[in-house]
Short mmCIF file of C-alpha atoms and ligand atoms in Angstrom, two decimals:
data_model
loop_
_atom_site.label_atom_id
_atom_site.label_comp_id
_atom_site.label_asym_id
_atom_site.label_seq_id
_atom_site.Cartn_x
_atom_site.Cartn_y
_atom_site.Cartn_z
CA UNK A 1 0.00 0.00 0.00
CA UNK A 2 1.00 3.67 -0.30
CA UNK A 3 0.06 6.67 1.63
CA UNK A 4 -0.26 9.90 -0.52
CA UNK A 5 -0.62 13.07 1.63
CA UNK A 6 -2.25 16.00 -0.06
CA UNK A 7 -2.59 19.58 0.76
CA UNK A 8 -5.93 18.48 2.77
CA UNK A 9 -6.16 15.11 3.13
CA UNK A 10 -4.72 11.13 2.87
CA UNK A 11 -4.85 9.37 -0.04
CA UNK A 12 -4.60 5.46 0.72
CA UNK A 13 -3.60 2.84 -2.21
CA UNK A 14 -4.47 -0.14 -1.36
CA UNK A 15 -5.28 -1.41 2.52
CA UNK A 16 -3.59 -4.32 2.82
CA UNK A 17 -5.12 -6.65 5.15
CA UNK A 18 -7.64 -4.62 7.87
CA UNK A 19 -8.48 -5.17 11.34
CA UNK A 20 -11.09 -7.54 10.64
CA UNK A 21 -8.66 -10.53 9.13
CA UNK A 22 -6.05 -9.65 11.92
CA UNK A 23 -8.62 -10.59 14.53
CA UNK A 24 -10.81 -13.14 12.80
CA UNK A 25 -8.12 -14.49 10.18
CA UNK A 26 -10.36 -17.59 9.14
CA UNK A 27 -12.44 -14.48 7.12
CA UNK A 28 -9.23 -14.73 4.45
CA UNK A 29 -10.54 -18.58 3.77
CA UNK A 30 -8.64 -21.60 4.22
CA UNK A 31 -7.32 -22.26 0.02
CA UNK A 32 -6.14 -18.19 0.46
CA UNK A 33 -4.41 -19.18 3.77
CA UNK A 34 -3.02 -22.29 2.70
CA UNK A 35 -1.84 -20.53 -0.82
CA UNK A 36 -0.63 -16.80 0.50
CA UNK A 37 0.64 -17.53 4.39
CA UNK A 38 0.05 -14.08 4.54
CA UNK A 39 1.94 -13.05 7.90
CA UNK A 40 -1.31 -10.93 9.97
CA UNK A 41 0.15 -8.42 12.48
CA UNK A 42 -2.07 -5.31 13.45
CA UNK A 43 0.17 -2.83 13.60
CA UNK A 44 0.76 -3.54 10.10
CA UNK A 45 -2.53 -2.84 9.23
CA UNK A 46 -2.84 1.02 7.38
CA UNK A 47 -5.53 2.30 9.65
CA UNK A 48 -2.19 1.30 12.69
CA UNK A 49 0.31 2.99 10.41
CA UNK A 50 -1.80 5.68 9.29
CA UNK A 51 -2.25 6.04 13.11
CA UNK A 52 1.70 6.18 13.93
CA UNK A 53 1.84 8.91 11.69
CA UNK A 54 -0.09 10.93 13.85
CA UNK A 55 -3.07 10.89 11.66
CA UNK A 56 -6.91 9.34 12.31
CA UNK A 57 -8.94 7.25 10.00
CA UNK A 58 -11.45 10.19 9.35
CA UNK A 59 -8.09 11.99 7.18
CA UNK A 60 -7.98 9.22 4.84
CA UNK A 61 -10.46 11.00 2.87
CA UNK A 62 -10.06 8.86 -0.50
CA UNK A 63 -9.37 5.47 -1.50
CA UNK A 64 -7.43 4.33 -4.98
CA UNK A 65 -7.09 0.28 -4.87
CA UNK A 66 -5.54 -1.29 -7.56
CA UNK A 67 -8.14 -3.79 -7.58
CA UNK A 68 -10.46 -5.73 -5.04
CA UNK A 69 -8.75 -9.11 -3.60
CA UNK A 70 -8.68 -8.82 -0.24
CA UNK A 71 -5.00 -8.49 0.82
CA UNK A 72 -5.38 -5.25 -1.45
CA UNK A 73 -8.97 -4.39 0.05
CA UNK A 74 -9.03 -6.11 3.74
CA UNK A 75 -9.00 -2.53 5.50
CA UNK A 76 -11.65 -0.99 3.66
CA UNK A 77 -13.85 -1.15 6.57
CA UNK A 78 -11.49 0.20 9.24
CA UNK A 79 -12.14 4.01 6.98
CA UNK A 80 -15.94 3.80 6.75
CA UNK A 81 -15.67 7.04 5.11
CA UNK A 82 -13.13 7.04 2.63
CA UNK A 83 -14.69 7.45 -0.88
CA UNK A 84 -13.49 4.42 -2.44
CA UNK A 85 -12.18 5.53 -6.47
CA UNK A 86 -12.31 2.36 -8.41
CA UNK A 87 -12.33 1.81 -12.59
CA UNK A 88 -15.88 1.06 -12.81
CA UNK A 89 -15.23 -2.89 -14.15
CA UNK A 90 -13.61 -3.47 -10.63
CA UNK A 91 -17.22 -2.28 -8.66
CA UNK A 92 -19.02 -4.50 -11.16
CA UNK A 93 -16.93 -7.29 -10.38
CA UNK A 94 -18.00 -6.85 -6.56
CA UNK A 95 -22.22 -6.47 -6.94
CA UNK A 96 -22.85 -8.69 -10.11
CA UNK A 97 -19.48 -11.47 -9.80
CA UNK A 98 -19.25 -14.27 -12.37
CA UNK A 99 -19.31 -17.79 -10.70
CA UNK A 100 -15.54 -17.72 -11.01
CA UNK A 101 -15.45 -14.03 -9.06
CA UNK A 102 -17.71 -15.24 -6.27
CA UNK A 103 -15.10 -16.34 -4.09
CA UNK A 104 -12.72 -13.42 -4.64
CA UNK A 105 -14.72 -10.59 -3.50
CA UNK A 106 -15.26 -11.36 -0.34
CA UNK A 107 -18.51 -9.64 1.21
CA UNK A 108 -17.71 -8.66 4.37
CA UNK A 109 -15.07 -6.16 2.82
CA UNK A 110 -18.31 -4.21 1.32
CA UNK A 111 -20.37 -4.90 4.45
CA UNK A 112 -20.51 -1.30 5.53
CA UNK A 113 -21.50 0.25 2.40
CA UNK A 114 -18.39 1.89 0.98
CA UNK A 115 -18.80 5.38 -0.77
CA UNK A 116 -18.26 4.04 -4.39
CA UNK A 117 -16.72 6.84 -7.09
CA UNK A 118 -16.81 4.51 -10.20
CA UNK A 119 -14.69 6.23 -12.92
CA UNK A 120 -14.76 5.57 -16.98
CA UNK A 121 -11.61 6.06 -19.20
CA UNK A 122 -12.81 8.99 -21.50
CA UNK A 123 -9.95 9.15 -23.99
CA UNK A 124 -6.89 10.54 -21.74
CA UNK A 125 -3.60 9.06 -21.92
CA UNK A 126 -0.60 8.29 -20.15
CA UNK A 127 2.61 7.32 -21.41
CA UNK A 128 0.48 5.66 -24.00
CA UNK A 129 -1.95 4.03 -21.93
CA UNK A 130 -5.54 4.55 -21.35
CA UNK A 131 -5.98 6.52 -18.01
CA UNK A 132 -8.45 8.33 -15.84
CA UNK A 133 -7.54 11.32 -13.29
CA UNK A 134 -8.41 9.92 -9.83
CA UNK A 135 -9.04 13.26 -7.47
CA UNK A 136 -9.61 15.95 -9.98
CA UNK A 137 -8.09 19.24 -8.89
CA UNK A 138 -5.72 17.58 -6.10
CA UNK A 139 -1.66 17.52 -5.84
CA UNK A 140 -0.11 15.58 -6.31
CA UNK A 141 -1.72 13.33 -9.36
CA UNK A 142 -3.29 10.42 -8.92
CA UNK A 143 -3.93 8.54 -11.88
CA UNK A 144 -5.96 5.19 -12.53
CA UNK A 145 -4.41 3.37 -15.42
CA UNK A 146 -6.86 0.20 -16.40
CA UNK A 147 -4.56 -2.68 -16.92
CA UNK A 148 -7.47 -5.68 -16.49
CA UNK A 149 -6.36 -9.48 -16.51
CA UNK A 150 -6.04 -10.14 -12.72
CA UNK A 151 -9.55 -8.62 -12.20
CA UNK A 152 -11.78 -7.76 -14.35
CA UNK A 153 -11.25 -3.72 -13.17
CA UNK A 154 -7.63 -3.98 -12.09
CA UNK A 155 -5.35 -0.98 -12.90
CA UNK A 156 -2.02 0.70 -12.08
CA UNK A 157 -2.38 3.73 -10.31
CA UNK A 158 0.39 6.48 -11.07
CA UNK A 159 0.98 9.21 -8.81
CA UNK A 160 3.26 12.19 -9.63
CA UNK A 161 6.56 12.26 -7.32
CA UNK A 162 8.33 15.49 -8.44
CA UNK A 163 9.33 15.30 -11.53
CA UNK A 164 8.71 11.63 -12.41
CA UNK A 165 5.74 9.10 -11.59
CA UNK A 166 5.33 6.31 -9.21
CA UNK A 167 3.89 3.74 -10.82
CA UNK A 168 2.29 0.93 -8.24
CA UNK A 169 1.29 -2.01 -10.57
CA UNK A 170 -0.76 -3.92 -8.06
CA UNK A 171 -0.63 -7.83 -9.43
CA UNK A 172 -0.14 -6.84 -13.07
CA UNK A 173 2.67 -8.99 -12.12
CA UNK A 174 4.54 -10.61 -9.09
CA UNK A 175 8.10 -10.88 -10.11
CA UNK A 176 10.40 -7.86 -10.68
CA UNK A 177 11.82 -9.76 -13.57
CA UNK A 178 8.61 -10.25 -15.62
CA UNK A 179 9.19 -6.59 -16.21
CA UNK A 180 12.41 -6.46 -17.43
CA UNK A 181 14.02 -8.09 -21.22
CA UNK A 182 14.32 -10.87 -21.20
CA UNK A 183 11.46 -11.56 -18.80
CA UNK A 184 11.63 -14.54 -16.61
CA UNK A 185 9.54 -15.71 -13.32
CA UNK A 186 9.90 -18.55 -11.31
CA UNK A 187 7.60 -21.33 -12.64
CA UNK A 188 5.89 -21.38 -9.37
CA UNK A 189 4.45 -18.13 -9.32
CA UNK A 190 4.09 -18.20 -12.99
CA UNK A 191 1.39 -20.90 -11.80
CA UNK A 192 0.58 -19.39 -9.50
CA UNK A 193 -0.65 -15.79 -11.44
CA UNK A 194 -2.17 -17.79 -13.72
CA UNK A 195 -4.70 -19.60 -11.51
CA UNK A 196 -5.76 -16.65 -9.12
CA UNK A 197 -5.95 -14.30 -12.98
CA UNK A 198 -9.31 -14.24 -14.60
CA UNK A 199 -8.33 -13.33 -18.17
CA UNK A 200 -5.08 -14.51 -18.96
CA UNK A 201 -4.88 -13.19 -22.64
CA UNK A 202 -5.53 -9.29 -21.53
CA UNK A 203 -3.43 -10.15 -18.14
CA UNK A 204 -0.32 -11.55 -20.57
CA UNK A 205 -0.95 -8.24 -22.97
CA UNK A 206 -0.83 -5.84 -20.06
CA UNK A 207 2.48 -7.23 -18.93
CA UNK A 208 4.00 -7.08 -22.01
CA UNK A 209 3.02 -3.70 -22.39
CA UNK A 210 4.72 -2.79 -18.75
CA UNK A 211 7.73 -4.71 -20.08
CA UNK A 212 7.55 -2.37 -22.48
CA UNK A 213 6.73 0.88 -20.86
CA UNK A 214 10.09 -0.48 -18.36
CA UNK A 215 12.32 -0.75 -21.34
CA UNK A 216 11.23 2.43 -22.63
CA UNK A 217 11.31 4.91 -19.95
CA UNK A 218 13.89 6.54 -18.47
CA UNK A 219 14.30 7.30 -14.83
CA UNK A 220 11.23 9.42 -14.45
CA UNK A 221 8.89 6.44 -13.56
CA UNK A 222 9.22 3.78 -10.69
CA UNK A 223 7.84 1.15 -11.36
CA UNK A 224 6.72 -2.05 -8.45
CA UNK A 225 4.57 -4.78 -7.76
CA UNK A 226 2.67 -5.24 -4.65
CA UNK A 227 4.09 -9.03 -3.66
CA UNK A 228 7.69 -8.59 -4.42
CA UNK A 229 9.79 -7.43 -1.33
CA UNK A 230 12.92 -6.86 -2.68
CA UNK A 231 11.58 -4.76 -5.74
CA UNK A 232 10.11 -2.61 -2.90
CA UNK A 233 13.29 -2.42 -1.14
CA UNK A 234 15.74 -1.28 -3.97
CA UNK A 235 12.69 1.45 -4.47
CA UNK A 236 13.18 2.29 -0.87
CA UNK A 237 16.89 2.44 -1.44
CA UNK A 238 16.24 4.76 -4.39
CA UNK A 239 17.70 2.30 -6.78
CA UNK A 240 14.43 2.40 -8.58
CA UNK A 241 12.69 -0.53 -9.73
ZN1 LIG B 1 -4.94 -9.72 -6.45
#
């Protein structure tokens, strides 16, 4: 997840996992446990980090997930009202799923009744792909870039960082190296991508058009993933990614 501060309020990418799961973590269900491991630790949770910072859950005032899964959308409920800025695919996924969706979008996440601001991609670009301006009329930038494959609605969200872009790819891939020429991944998270994806032709497309975009750019955009730790790190260590 990232934590955008604007000149008047918090601007949360992705959750993470929320209070719920830490407490009650048989709510991720057992084939996601067994799969993930996912390590559940509350103070890891944004609404505790957003608190460390000295901040409530009333200034995260907007949410921009990448998609819907719920280690990306677990702490929706701990920020009640956040307005929750989705490519409008991904909210269609959640109140009319396909069989195969059902067990993805877990309902408890959407229990409370989130403030949905579904947006449509009405012809602007970025760097060549189709994109949509998140917050209108707030600094810094934050852009939702459809890149559909994992989820129906999953996208990239951009945010401007000086003078270049963060560019937080969500699970448009896993592995740092399926980004870079030549692309590899190990075969078991190859698998792994392709199982938990629900189209794999537009999912394979969009990561060739990241490889792309990765080979192309110079420094001005930072690419990462949200499940690989050491891509995160070297962009921590302002190696870029
Ligand atoms: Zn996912």
């Amino acid at each position: 997840m990232l934590l955008i501060e604007t000149s008047d309020s918090l601007v949360l990418v992705d959750t993470g996992f929320g209070l719920d799961q830490v407490q009650t973590p048989k709510l991720l269900g057992q084939p996601f446990r067994a799969a993930v491991q996912p390590k559940l630790s509350e103070s890891q949770t944004a609404l505790r980090q957003v608190e460390a910072l000295g901040f409530s859950a009333t200034d995260v005032r907007h949410i921009v997930p990448t998609h819907l899964d719920i280690d990306h959308a677990g702490g929706l409920p701990d920020f009640p009202a956040a307005e929750l800025h989705v490519w409008r695919p991904e909210m269609e996924g959640v109140q009319s799923p396909s069989l195969k969706e059902r067990p993805r979008y877990i309902k408890h996440l959407f229990a409370h009744g989130p403030k949905w601001h579904p947006h449509d991609v009405d012809g602007d670009e970025w760097m060549g792909f189709e994109s949509v301006r998140a917050l209108p009329g707030v600094d810094p930038e934050v852009l939702i870039v459809p890149l559909p494959g994992h989820t129906r609605g999953h996208s990239a969200i951009a945010v401007r960082a000086g003078d270049g872009w963060l560019l937080h790819c969500g699970d448009a891939y896993f592995h740092r190296n399926q980004v870079q020429t030549p692309a590899s991944c190990p075969p078991g998270l190859r698998a792994f991508q392709a199982i938990v994806g629900l189209e794999r032709k537009r999912r394979l497309q969009n990561e060739e058009r990241l490889r792309e975009l990765n080979q192309r750019k110079g420094s001005e955009i930072r690419m990462f993933c949200a499940h690989d730790l050491e891509e995160l790190e070297r962009l921590r260590a302002g190696e870029g990614a």
